[in-house]
PDB file of C-alpha atoms in Angstrom:
ATOM      1  CA  MET A   1    -161.606  31.862 -42.392  1.00 51.00           C
ATOM      2  CA  ALA A   2    -163.007  35.208 -41.295  1.00 55.00           C
ATOM      3  CA  THR A   3    -163.117  38.152 -43.683  1.00 58.00           C
ATOM      4  CA  THR A   4    -161.114  41.323 -43.193  1.00 55.00           C
ATOM      5  CA  LYS A   5    -164.271  43.170 -42.165  1.00 58.00           C
ATOM      6  CA  GLU A   6    -165.051  40.558 -39.508  1.00 57.00           C
ATOM      7  CA  ILE A   7    -161.506  40.598 -38.130  1.00 54.00           C
ATOM      8  CA  LEU A   8    -161.434  44.368 -37.769  1.00 57.00           C
ATOM      9  CA  ALA A   9    -164.921  44.654 -36.308  1.00 65.00           C
ATOM     10  CA  GLU A  10    -164.504  47.148 -33.506  1.00 69.00           C
ATOM     11  CA  GLU A  11    -166.467  45.127 -30.957  1.00 76.00           C
ATOM     12  CA  ARG A  12    -164.442  41.957 -31.490  1.00 79.00           C
ATOM     13  CA  LEU A  13    -161.116  43.750 -31.385  1.00 83.00           C
ATOM     14  CA  ALA A  14    -162.157  45.790 -28.330  1.00 83.00           C
ATOM     15  CA  SER A  15    -163.244  42.615 -26.554  1.00 85.00           C
ATOM     16  CA  PHE A  16    -159.929  40.929 -27.377  1.00 86.00           C
ATOM     17  CA  LEU A  17    -157.956  43.922 -26.093  1.00 87.00           C
ATOM     18  CA  GLN A  18    -160.052  44.040 -22.928  1.00 86.00           C
ATOM     19  CA  GLN A  19    -159.230  40.382 -22.221  1.00 87.00           C
ATOM     20  CA  LEU A  20    -155.582  41.038 -23.010  1.00 88.00           C
ATOM     21  CA  GLY A  21    -155.640  43.931 -20.534  1.00 82.00           C
ATOM     22  CA  HIS A  22    -155.800  41.405 -17.703  1.00 82.00           C
ATOM     23  CA  GLN A  23    -152.280  40.273 -18.661  1.00 88.00           C
ATOM     24  CA  ILE A  24    -150.569  43.526 -19.691  1.00 89.00           C
ATOM     25  CA  ILE A  25    -150.965  47.270 -19.281  1.00 86.00           C
ATOM     26  CA  ILE A  26    -152.592  48.678 -22.410  1.00 88.00           C
ATOM     27  CA  PRO A  27    -151.872  52.426 -22.853  1.00 88.00           C
ATOM     28  CA  GLY A  28    -155.387  53.621 -23.646  1.00 86.00           C
ATOM     29  CA  GLU A  29    -157.423  53.308 -26.826  1.00 87.00           C
ATOM     30  CA  PRO A  30    -155.719  52.123 -30.019  1.00 89.00           C
ATOM     31  CA  ARG A  31    -154.862  54.865 -32.511  1.00 90.00           C
ATOM     32  CA  TRP A  32    -154.988  52.525 -35.506  1.00 88.00           C
ATOM     33  CA  SER A  33    -155.442  48.899 -36.522  1.00 87.00           C
ATOM     34  CA  ARG A  34    -154.688  46.993 -39.693  1.00 87.00           C
ATOM     35  CA  TYR A  35    -155.365  43.464 -40.877  1.00 87.00           C
ATOM     36  CA  ASP A  36    -152.970  41.646 -43.211  1.00 90.00           C
ATOM     37  CA  ASP A  37    -155.182  38.960 -44.739  1.00 86.00           C
ATOM     38  CA  GLU A  38    -152.279  37.217 -46.476  1.00 92.00           C
ATOM     39  CA  ALA A  39    -150.427  36.739 -43.179  1.00 94.00           C
ATOM     40  CA  ASP A  40    -153.631  36.593 -41.053  1.00 91.00           C
ATOM     41  CA  VAL A  41    -152.177  39.148 -38.636  1.00 93.00           C
ATOM     42  CA  VAL A  42    -153.877  42.088 -36.920  1.00 92.00           C
ATOM     43  CA  TYR A  43    -151.654  45.007 -35.979  1.00 92.00           C
ATOM     44  CA  VAL A  44    -152.926  47.392 -33.295  1.00 92.00           C
ATOM     45  CA  GLY A  45    -150.988  50.604 -32.711  1.00 93.00           C
ATOM     46  CA  PHE A  46    -151.011  52.935 -29.727  1.00 92.00           C
ATOM     47  CA  THR A  47    -148.719  55.624 -31.155  1.00 90.00           C
ATOM     48  CA  GLU A  48    -148.478  57.250 -34.583  1.00 84.00           C
ATOM     49  CA  ASN A  49    -144.785  56.398 -34.821  1.00 76.00           C
ATOM     50  CA  GLY A  50    -144.712  52.753 -33.786  1.00 66.00           C
ATOM     51  CA  GLU A  51    -141.007  52.128 -34.213  1.00 86.00           C
ATOM     52  CA  ALA A  52    -140.221  49.412 -31.689  1.00 91.00           C
ATOM     53  CA  THR A  53    -136.888  48.830 -30.020  1.00 93.00           C
ATOM     54  CA  ARG A  54    -137.810  45.391 -28.691  1.00 95.00           C
ATOM     55  CA  SER A  55    -140.504  42.743 -28.970  1.00 96.00           C
ATOM     56  CA  ASP A  56    -141.792  40.268 -26.395  1.00 95.00           C
ATOM     57  CA  GLU A  57    -143.937  37.215 -27.047  1.00 96.00           C
ATOM     58  CA  LEU A  58    -146.857  37.158 -24.629  1.00 94.00           C
ATOM     59  CA  ASN A  59    -147.926  33.733 -25.886  1.00 94.00           C
ATOM     60  CA  ASP A  60    -147.962  31.753 -29.145  1.00 94.00           C
ATOM     61  CA  TYR A  61    -150.072  34.337 -30.962  1.00 94.00           C
ATOM     62  CA  VAL A  62    -149.527  37.765 -29.336  1.00 96.00           C
ATOM     63  CA  ILE A  63    -146.362  39.809 -29.826  1.00 97.00           C
ATOM     64  CA  LEU A  64    -145.899  43.046 -27.885  1.00 95.00           C
ATOM     65  CA  ASP A  65    -143.696  45.723 -29.445  1.00 95.00           C
ATOM     66  CA  TYR A  66    -142.103  48.321 -27.169  1.00 94.00           C
ATOM     67  CA  ARG A  67    -140.054  51.490 -27.508  1.00 93.00           C
ATOM     68  CA  GLY A  68    -138.246  51.588 -24.204  1.00 91.00           C
ATOM     69  CA  ASP A  69    -140.926  50.726 -21.653  1.00 90.00           C
ATOM     70  CA  GLN A  70    -143.812  52.083 -23.764  1.00 91.00           C
ATOM     71  CA  LEU A  71    -146.071  49.616 -25.591  1.00 93.00           C
ATOM     72  CA  VAL A  72    -146.295  50.908 -29.164  1.00 94.00           C
ATOM     73  CA  ASP A  73    -148.189  48.094 -30.853  1.00 94.00           C
ATOM     74  CA  ILE A  74    -149.555  44.583 -30.596  1.00 95.00           C
ATOM     75  CA  GLU A  75    -149.357  41.922 -33.286  1.00 96.00           C
ATOM     76  CA  ILE A  76    -152.001  39.198 -33.193  1.00 95.00           C
ATOM     77  CA  LEU A  77    -150.895  36.166 -35.191  1.00 96.00           C
ATOM     78  CA  ASN A  78    -153.443  33.758 -36.688  1.00 93.00           C
ATOM     79  CA  ALA A  79    -155.959  36.516 -36.016  1.00 89.00           C
ATOM     80  CA  SER A  80    -158.908  34.743 -37.614  1.00 85.00           C
ATOM     81  CA  LEU A  81    -158.629  32.122 -34.873  1.00 87.00           C
ATOM     82  CA  HIS A  82    -158.271  34.525 -31.939  1.00 84.00           C
ATOM     83  CA  VAL A  83    -160.112  37.789 -32.628  1.00 81.00           C
TER      84      VAL A  83
END
C-alpha cells in the first residue's frame, strides 16, 4: 500500500485529475487535498466551503460532490490503487 506522501504527490494527483478531466469539467486547480489513510480516500476540493448538496458516482471509485451545478470536491476511493 502506498504511503500518504506518495498518494498526495502533486504530480500523481495532477496526472489523475488531468485524466479525469476527459470525463468531467474540472473547475480549475484544486484549492486543497487530503488523504485519509485509514479509509484510503483522497479528497480534492475546489472551494473553501465544500458543502455539497448532491453527490454523483462517476465510477466505482470516484464520487463527485456538487453544490447546485458547481463541482465542489472529488472523493477518490481506494486511492492507493488509483492515484
